[in-house]
PDB file of C-alpha atoms and ligand atoms in Angstrom:
ATOM      1  CA  UNK A   1       0.000   0.000   0.000  1.00  0.00           C
ATOM      2  CA  UNK A   2       1.411   3.434  -0.887  1.00  0.00           C
ATOM      3  CA  UNK A   3       2.509   5.209   2.293  1.00  0.00           C
ATOM      4  CA  UNK A   4       0.745   8.462   1.359  1.00  0.00           C
ATOM      5  CA  UNK A   5      -2.515   6.486   1.593  1.00  0.00           C
ATOM      6  CA  UNK A   6      -1.805   5.506   5.200  1.00  0.00           C
ATOM      7  CA  UNK A   7      -4.087   6.896   7.821  1.00  0.00           C
ATOM      8  CA  UNK A   8      -2.764   8.238  11.068  1.00  0.00           C
ATOM      9  CA  UNK A   9      -6.106   8.505  12.793  1.00  0.00           C
ATOM     10  CA  UNK A  10      -8.866   6.658  10.958  1.00  0.00           C
ATOM     11  CA  UNK A  11      -9.733   3.084  10.099  1.00  0.00           C
ATOM     12  CA  UNK A  12     -12.571   2.201   7.771  1.00  0.00           C
ATOM     13  CA  UNK A  13     -14.103  -1.134   8.736  1.00  0.00           C
ATOM     14  CA  UNK A  14     -15.092  -3.376   5.816  1.00  0.00           C
ATOM     15  CA  UNK A  15     -16.127  -6.961   6.482  1.00  0.00           C
ATOM     16  CA  UNK A  16     -14.406  -6.839   9.854  1.00  0.00           C
ATOM     17  CA  UNK A  17     -11.097  -5.640   8.416  1.00  0.00           C
ATOM     18  CA  UNK A  18      -9.593  -2.212   8.791  1.00  0.00           C
ATOM     19  CA  UNK A  19      -8.465  -0.005   5.942  1.00  0.00           C
ATOM     20  CA  UNK A  20      -7.292   3.596   5.696  1.00  0.00           C
ATOM     21  CA  UNK A  21     -10.267   5.546   4.260  1.00  0.00           C
ATOM     22  CA  UNK A  22      -8.072   7.527   1.873  1.00  0.00           C
ATOM     23  CA  UNK A  23      -6.667   4.351   0.380  1.00  0.00           C
ATOM     24  CA  UNK A  24     -10.106   2.913  -0.255  1.00  0.00           C
ATOM     25  CA  UNK A  25     -11.201   6.134  -1.957  1.00  0.00           C
ATOM     26  CA  UNK A  26      -8.171   6.073  -4.198  1.00  0.00           C
ATOM     27  CA  UNK A  27      -8.725   2.410  -5.111  1.00  0.00           C
ATOM     28  CA  UNK A  28     -12.384   3.028  -5.848  1.00  0.00           C
ATOM     29  CA  UNK A  29     -11.439   5.911  -8.098  1.00  0.00           C
ATOM     30  CA  UNK A  30      -8.881   3.731  -9.825  1.00  0.00           C
ATOM     31  CA  UNK A  31     -11.543   1.136 -10.640  1.00  0.00           C
ATOM     32  CA  UNK A  32     -14.067   3.717 -11.733  1.00  0.00           C
ATOM     33  CA  UNK A  33     -11.879   5.941 -13.855  1.00  0.00           C
ATOM     34  CA  UNK A  34      -8.626   4.078 -14.383  1.00  0.00           C
ATOM     35  CA  UNK A  35      -6.855   6.876 -12.571  1.00  0.00           C
ATOM     36  CA  UNK A  36      -5.889   6.738  -8.950  1.00  0.00           C
ATOM     37  CA  UNK A  37      -7.350   9.730  -7.180  1.00  0.00           C
ATOM     38  CA  UNK A  38      -4.532  12.118  -6.289  1.00  0.00           C
ATOM     39  CA  UNK A  39      -3.909  11.941  -2.552  1.00  0.00           C
ATOM     40  CA  UNK A  40      -3.683  15.701  -2.257  1.00  0.00           C
ATOM     41  CA  UNK A  41      -7.221  16.155  -3.558  1.00  0.00           C
ATOM     42  CA  UNK A  42      -8.862  14.028  -0.926  1.00  0.00           C
ATOM     43  CA  UNK A  43      -7.560  14.302   2.584  1.00  0.00           C
ATOM     44  CA  UNK A  44      -8.062  11.789   5.385  1.00  0.00           C
ATOM     45  CA  UNK A  45     -10.835  13.759   7.064  1.00  0.00           C
ATOM     46  CA  UNK A  46     -12.753  14.143   3.791  1.00  0.00           C
ATOM     47  CA  UNK A  47     -12.370  10.419   3.150  1.00  0.00           C
ATOM     48  CA  UNK A  48     -13.593   9.648   6.654  1.00  0.00           C
ATOM     49  CA  UNK A  49     -16.581  11.982   6.225  1.00  0.00           C
ATOM     50  CA  UNK A  50     -17.366  10.413   2.855  1.00  0.00           C
ATOM     51  CA  UNK A  51     -17.684   6.951   4.398  1.00  0.00           C
ATOM     52  CA  UNK A  52     -19.418   8.077   7.561  1.00  0.00           C
ATOM     53  CA  UNK A  53     -22.056   9.914   5.502  1.00  0.00           C
ATOM     54  CA  UNK A  54     -22.752   6.567   3.829  1.00  0.00           C
ATOM     55  CA  UNK A  55     -23.124   4.715   7.126  1.00  0.00           C
ATOM     56  CA  UNK A  56     -19.820   2.913   7.046  1.00  0.00           C
ATOM     57  CA  UNK A  57     -18.039   2.298  10.325  1.00  0.00           C
ATOM     58  CA  UNK A  58     -14.997   4.518  10.738  1.00  0.00           C
ATOM     59  CA  UNK A  59     -12.912   4.199  13.867  1.00  0.00           C
ATOM     60  CA  UNK A  60     -10.986   7.142  15.236  1.00  0.00           C
ATOM     61  CA  UNK A  61      -7.885   5.505  16.628  1.00  0.00           C
ATOM     62  CA  UNK A  62      -7.165   8.444  18.905  1.00  0.00           C
ATOM     63  CA  UNK A  63     -10.315   7.728  20.913  1.00  0.00           C
ATOM     64  CA  UNK A  64      -9.475   4.048  20.923  1.00  0.00           C
ATOM     65  CA  UNK A  65      -5.952   4.663  22.191  1.00  0.00           C
ATOM     66  CA  UNK A  66      -7.271   6.669  25.119  1.00  0.00           C
ATOM     67  CA  UNK A  67      -9.134   3.602  26.330  1.00  0.00           C
ATOM     68  CA  UNK A  68      -5.998   1.513  26.173  1.00  0.00           C
ATOM     69  CA  UNK A  69      -3.953   3.897  28.268  1.00  0.00           C
ATOM     70  CA  UNK A  70      -3.948   2.830  31.889  1.00  0.00           C
ATOM     71  CA  UNK A  71      -4.119   5.396  34.617  1.00  0.00           C
ATOM     72  CA  UNK A  72      -0.637   5.853  36.038  1.00  0.00           C
ATOM     73  CA  UNK A  73      -1.839   7.136  39.339  1.00  0.00           C
ATOM     74  CA  UNK A  74       0.394   5.230  41.754  1.00  0.00           C
ATOM     75  CA  UNK A  75      -2.219   4.808  44.411  1.00  0.00           C
ATOM     76  CA  UNK A  76      -4.864   3.289  42.177  1.00  0.00           C
ATOM     77  CA  UNK A  77      -2.303   0.705  41.084  1.00  0.00           C
ATOM     78  CA  UNK A  78      -1.247  -0.245  44.520  1.00  0.00           C
ATOM     79  CA  UNK A  79      -2.701  -3.648  45.380  1.00  0.00           C
ATOM     80  CA  UNK A  80      -2.811  -3.070  49.098  1.00  0.00           C
ATOM     81  CA  UNK A  81      -4.905   0.076  48.969  1.00  0.00           C
ATOM     82  CA  UNK A  82      -4.073   3.717  49.361  1.00  0.00           C
ATOM     83  CA  UNK A  83      -3.328   3.723  53.117  1.00  0.00           C
ATOM     84  CA  UNK A  84      -0.853   0.894  52.646  1.00  0.00           C
ATOM     85  CA  UNK A  85       0.572   2.672  49.635  1.00  0.00           C
ATOM     86  CA  UNK A  86       1.241   5.799  51.671  1.00  0.00           C
ATOM     87  CA  UNK A  87       2.869   3.732  54.373  1.00  0.00           C
ATOM     88  CA  UNK A  88       5.069   2.002  51.807  1.00  0.00           C
ATOM     89  CA  UNK A  89       6.115   5.273  50.201  1.00  0.00           C
ATOM     90  CA  UNK A  90       6.708   6.812  53.579  1.00  0.00           C
ATOM     91  CA  UNK A  91       9.114   4.025  54.432  1.00  0.00           C
ATOM     92  CA  UNK A  92      10.868   4.403  51.115  1.00  0.00           C
ATOM     93  CA  UNK A  93      11.128   8.138  51.474  1.00  0.00           C
ATOM     94  CA  UNK A  94      12.466   7.922  54.973  1.00  0.00           C
ATOM     95  CA  UNK A  95      15.720   9.398  53.815  1.00  0.00           C
ATOM     96  CA  UNK A  96      17.660   8.049  56.763  1.00  0.00           C
ATOM     97  CA  UNK A  97      17.245   4.403  55.850  1.00  0.00           C
ATOM     98  CA  UNK A  98      17.624   4.980  52.112  1.00  0.00           C
ATOM     99  CA  UNK A  99      20.693   7.094  52.751  1.00  0.00           C
ATOM    100  CA  UNK A 100      22.137   4.319  54.865  1.00  0.00           C
ATOM    101  CA  UNK A 101      21.428   1.767  52.156  1.00  0.00           C
ATOM    102  CA  UNK A 102      23.079   3.972  49.559  1.00  0.00           C
ATOM    103  CA  UNK A 103      26.106   4.654  51.755  1.00  0.00           C
ATOM    104  CA  UNK A 104      26.528   0.944  52.405  1.00  0.00           C
ATOM    105  CA  UNK A 105      26.278   0.145  48.703  1.00  0.00           C
ATOM    106  CA  UNK A 106      28.839   2.812  47.831  1.00  0.00           C
ATOM    107  CA  UNK A 107      31.208   1.484  50.465  1.00  0.00           C
ATOM    108  CA  UNK A 108      30.728  -2.094  49.249  1.00  0.00           C
ATOM    109  CA  UNK A 109      30.820  -1.609  45.481  1.00  0.00           C
ATOM    110  CA  UNK A 110      31.940   1.959  44.805  1.00  0.00           C
ATOM    111  CA  UNK A 111      28.802   2.673  42.732  1.00  0.00           C
ATOM    112  CA  UNK A 112      25.009   2.922  42.868  1.00  0.00           C
ATOM    113  CA  UNK A 113      23.626   0.514  40.302  1.00  0.00           C
ATOM    114  CA  UNK A 114      19.988  -0.458  39.878  1.00  0.00           C
ATOM    115  CA  UNK A 115      19.393  -3.868  41.442  1.00  0.00           C
ATOM    116  CA  UNK A 116      17.236  -4.841  38.468  1.00  0.00           C
ATOM    117  CA  UNK A 117      18.808  -3.441  35.283  1.00  0.00           C
ATOM    118  CA  UNK A 118      22.228  -2.249  36.615  1.00  0.00           C
ATOM    119  CA  UNK A 119      21.668   1.299  35.341  1.00  0.00           C
ATOM    120  CA  UNK A 120      24.123   3.685  36.980  1.00  0.00           C
ATOM    121  CA  UNK A 121      22.743   7.234  36.999  1.00  0.00           C
ATOM    122  CA  UNK A 122      26.154   8.856  37.142  1.00  0.00           C
ATOM    123  CA  UNK A 123      27.389   6.807  34.214  1.00  0.00           C
ATOM    124  CA  UNK A 124      24.260   7.635  32.231  1.00  0.00           C
ATOM    125  CA  UNK A 125      23.709  11.267  33.193  1.00  0.00           C
ATOM    126  CA  UNK A 126      27.116  12.390  34.392  1.00  0.00           C
ATOM    127  CA  UNK A 127      27.338  14.855  37.238  1.00  0.00           C
ATOM    128  CA  UNK A 128      23.568  15.348  37.250  1.00  0.00           C
ATOM    129  CA  UNK A 129      23.060  11.699  38.134  1.00  0.00           C
ATOM    130  CA  UNK A 130      25.721  11.642  40.835  1.00  0.00           C
ATOM    131  CA  UNK A 131      24.491   9.929  43.989  1.00  0.00           C
ATOM    132  CA  UNK A 132      20.993   9.311  42.618  1.00  0.00           C
ATOM    133  CA  UNK A 133      19.095   6.041  43.023  1.00  0.00           C
ATOM    134  CA  UNK A 134      15.699   5.256  44.546  1.00  0.00           C
ATOM    135  CA  UNK A 135      15.103   3.137  47.611  1.00  0.00           C
ATOM    136  CA  UNK A 136      12.447   0.423  47.342  1.00  0.00           C
ATOM    137  CA  UNK A 137      11.041  -1.250  50.397  1.00  0.00           C
ATOM    138  CA  UNK A 138      11.051  -4.969  49.593  1.00  0.00           C
ATOM    139  CA  UNK A 139       8.790  -6.148  52.401  1.00  0.00           C
ATOM    140  CA  UNK A 140       5.083  -5.943  51.672  1.00  0.00           C
ATOM    141  CA  UNK A 141       3.650  -3.358  54.034  1.00  0.00           C
ATOM    142  CA  UNK A 142       0.955  -5.869  55.018  1.00  0.00           C
ATOM    143  CA  UNK A 143       3.711  -7.841  56.746  1.00  0.00           C
ATOM    144  CA  UNK A 144       4.821  -4.902  58.859  1.00  0.00           C
ATOM    145  CA  UNK A 145       3.184  -4.278  62.208  1.00  0.00           C
ATOM    146  CA  UNK A 146       4.234  -0.635  62.351  1.00  0.00           C
ATOM    147  CA  UNK A 147       6.667  -1.163  65.210  1.00  0.00           C
ATOM    148  CA  UNK A 148       9.254  -3.080  63.244  1.00  0.00           C
ATOM    149  CA  UNK A 149      12.160  -0.906  62.189  1.00  0.00           C
ATOM    150  CA  UNK A 150      13.150  -0.934  58.550  1.00  0.00           C
ATOM    151  CA  UNK A 151      16.564  -2.484  58.062  1.00  0.00           C
ATOM    152  CA  UNK A 152      19.046  -1.508  55.396  1.00  0.00           C
ATOM    153  CA  UNK A 153      18.700  -5.028  54.012  1.00  0.00           C
ATOM    154  CA  UNK A 154      14.976  -4.382  53.408  1.00  0.00           C
ATOM    155  CA  UNK A 155      15.803  -1.617  50.950  1.00  0.00           C
ATOM    156  CA  UNK A 156      16.526  -2.442  47.322  1.00  0.00           C
ATOM    157  CA  UNK A 157      18.191   0.254  45.248  1.00  0.00           C
ATOM    158  CA  UNK A 158      16.486   0.669  41.908  1.00  0.00           C
ATOM    159  CA  UNK A 159      16.326   3.144  39.041  1.00  0.00           C
ATOM    160  CA  UNK A 160      13.108   5.123  38.579  1.00  0.00           C
ATOM    161  CA  UNK A 161      11.939   2.976  35.652  1.00  0.00           C
ATOM    162  CA  UNK A 162      12.401  -0.304  37.459  1.00  0.00           C
ATOM    163  CA  UNK A 163      10.854   1.157  40.600  1.00  0.00           C
ATOM    164  CA  UNK A 164       7.685   2.026  38.694  1.00  0.00           C
ATOM    165  CA  UNK A 165       7.626  -1.398  37.086  1.00  0.00           C
ATOM    166  CA  UNK A 166       7.907  -3.085  40.487  1.00  0.00           C
ATOM    167  CA  UNK A 167       4.831  -1.214  41.685  1.00  0.00           C
ATOM    168  CA  UNK A 168       2.815  -1.209  38.482  1.00  0.00           C
ATOM    169  CA  UNK A 169      -0.287  -3.346  38.088  1.00  0.00           C
ATOM    170  CA  UNK A 170      -2.166  -5.354  40.597  1.00  0.00           C
ATOM    171  CA  UNK A 171       0.727  -7.300  42.054  1.00  0.00           C
ATOM    172  CA  UNK A 172       3.871  -5.903  43.621  1.00  0.00           C
ATOM    173  CA  UNK A 173       6.776  -7.795  42.044  1.00  0.00           C
ATOM    174  CA  UNK A 174       9.914  -8.855  43.837  1.00  0.00           C
ATOM    175  CA  UNK A 175      13.241  -7.546  42.560  1.00  0.00           C
ATOM    176  CA  UNK A 176      14.096 -11.085  41.394  1.00  0.00           C
ATOM    177  CA  UNK A 177      10.813 -11.389  39.473  1.00  0.00           C
ATOM    178  CA  UNK A 178      11.308  -8.065  37.685  1.00  0.00           C
ATOM    179  CA  UNK A 179      14.935  -8.915  36.954  1.00  0.00           C
ATOM    180  CA  UNK A 180      13.808 -12.118  35.270  1.00  0.00           C
ATOM    181  CA  UNK A 181      11.333 -10.184  33.113  1.00  0.00           C
ATOM    182  CA  UNK A 182      13.940  -7.527  32.301  1.00  0.00           C
ATOM    183  CA  UNK A 183      16.523 -10.011  31.091  1.00  0.00           C
ATOM    184  CA  UNK A 184      14.026 -12.164  29.214  1.00  0.00           C
ATOM    185  CA  UNK A 185      12.960  -9.069  27.286  1.00  0.00           C
ATOM    186  CA  UNK A 186      16.535  -7.902  26.740  1.00  0.00           C
ATOM    187  CA  UNK A 187      17.687 -11.198  25.223  1.00  0.00           C
ATOM    188  CA  UNK A 188      15.143 -11.248  22.373  1.00  0.00           C
TER     189      UNK A 188
HETATM  190 ZN1   ZN B   1      16.571  -0.306  36.623  1.00  0.00          ZN
HETATM  191 ZN1   ZN B   2       8.885   0.848  46.027  1.00  0.00          ZN
END
């Protein structure tokens, strides 16, 4: 199919299959007159209107895409509910324990790499990334009674992408589970 007949936004549905409206117009013109209708003379919106006026189904992919986009509100994703989410984030943002975890990691390895994908912010972003990594509390908050103190060993150090991926969806993943997914996807 010629690329100038592609449709960015619209699909015409014919017998359950989708076609760019402009392309169908140009083909129809080709059959009728032997000349393909010049693309410039019939834009995508005109083609869409042409078919809609004749009761054909035309899908606006922009509307469709909006339905496919999941809300990225952290709290709505959090499986344990919003109170538990706040508690979890509070623990992670407790700078003392995250700072300790980072200091220990620096002392042990000399760098701050993501526990999942090994991204090193300083290596990637230079001076701007110096000393940056996020702390992730690995124990499900439901297991904490509120009195238990967070230990440095409870904190995983992860980049912002991997941190979001750990929390995303209906099930909090473990670092090992996300690591498995990350490397399976990297190999292919
Ligand atoms: Zn990462
Ligand atoms: Zn986290």
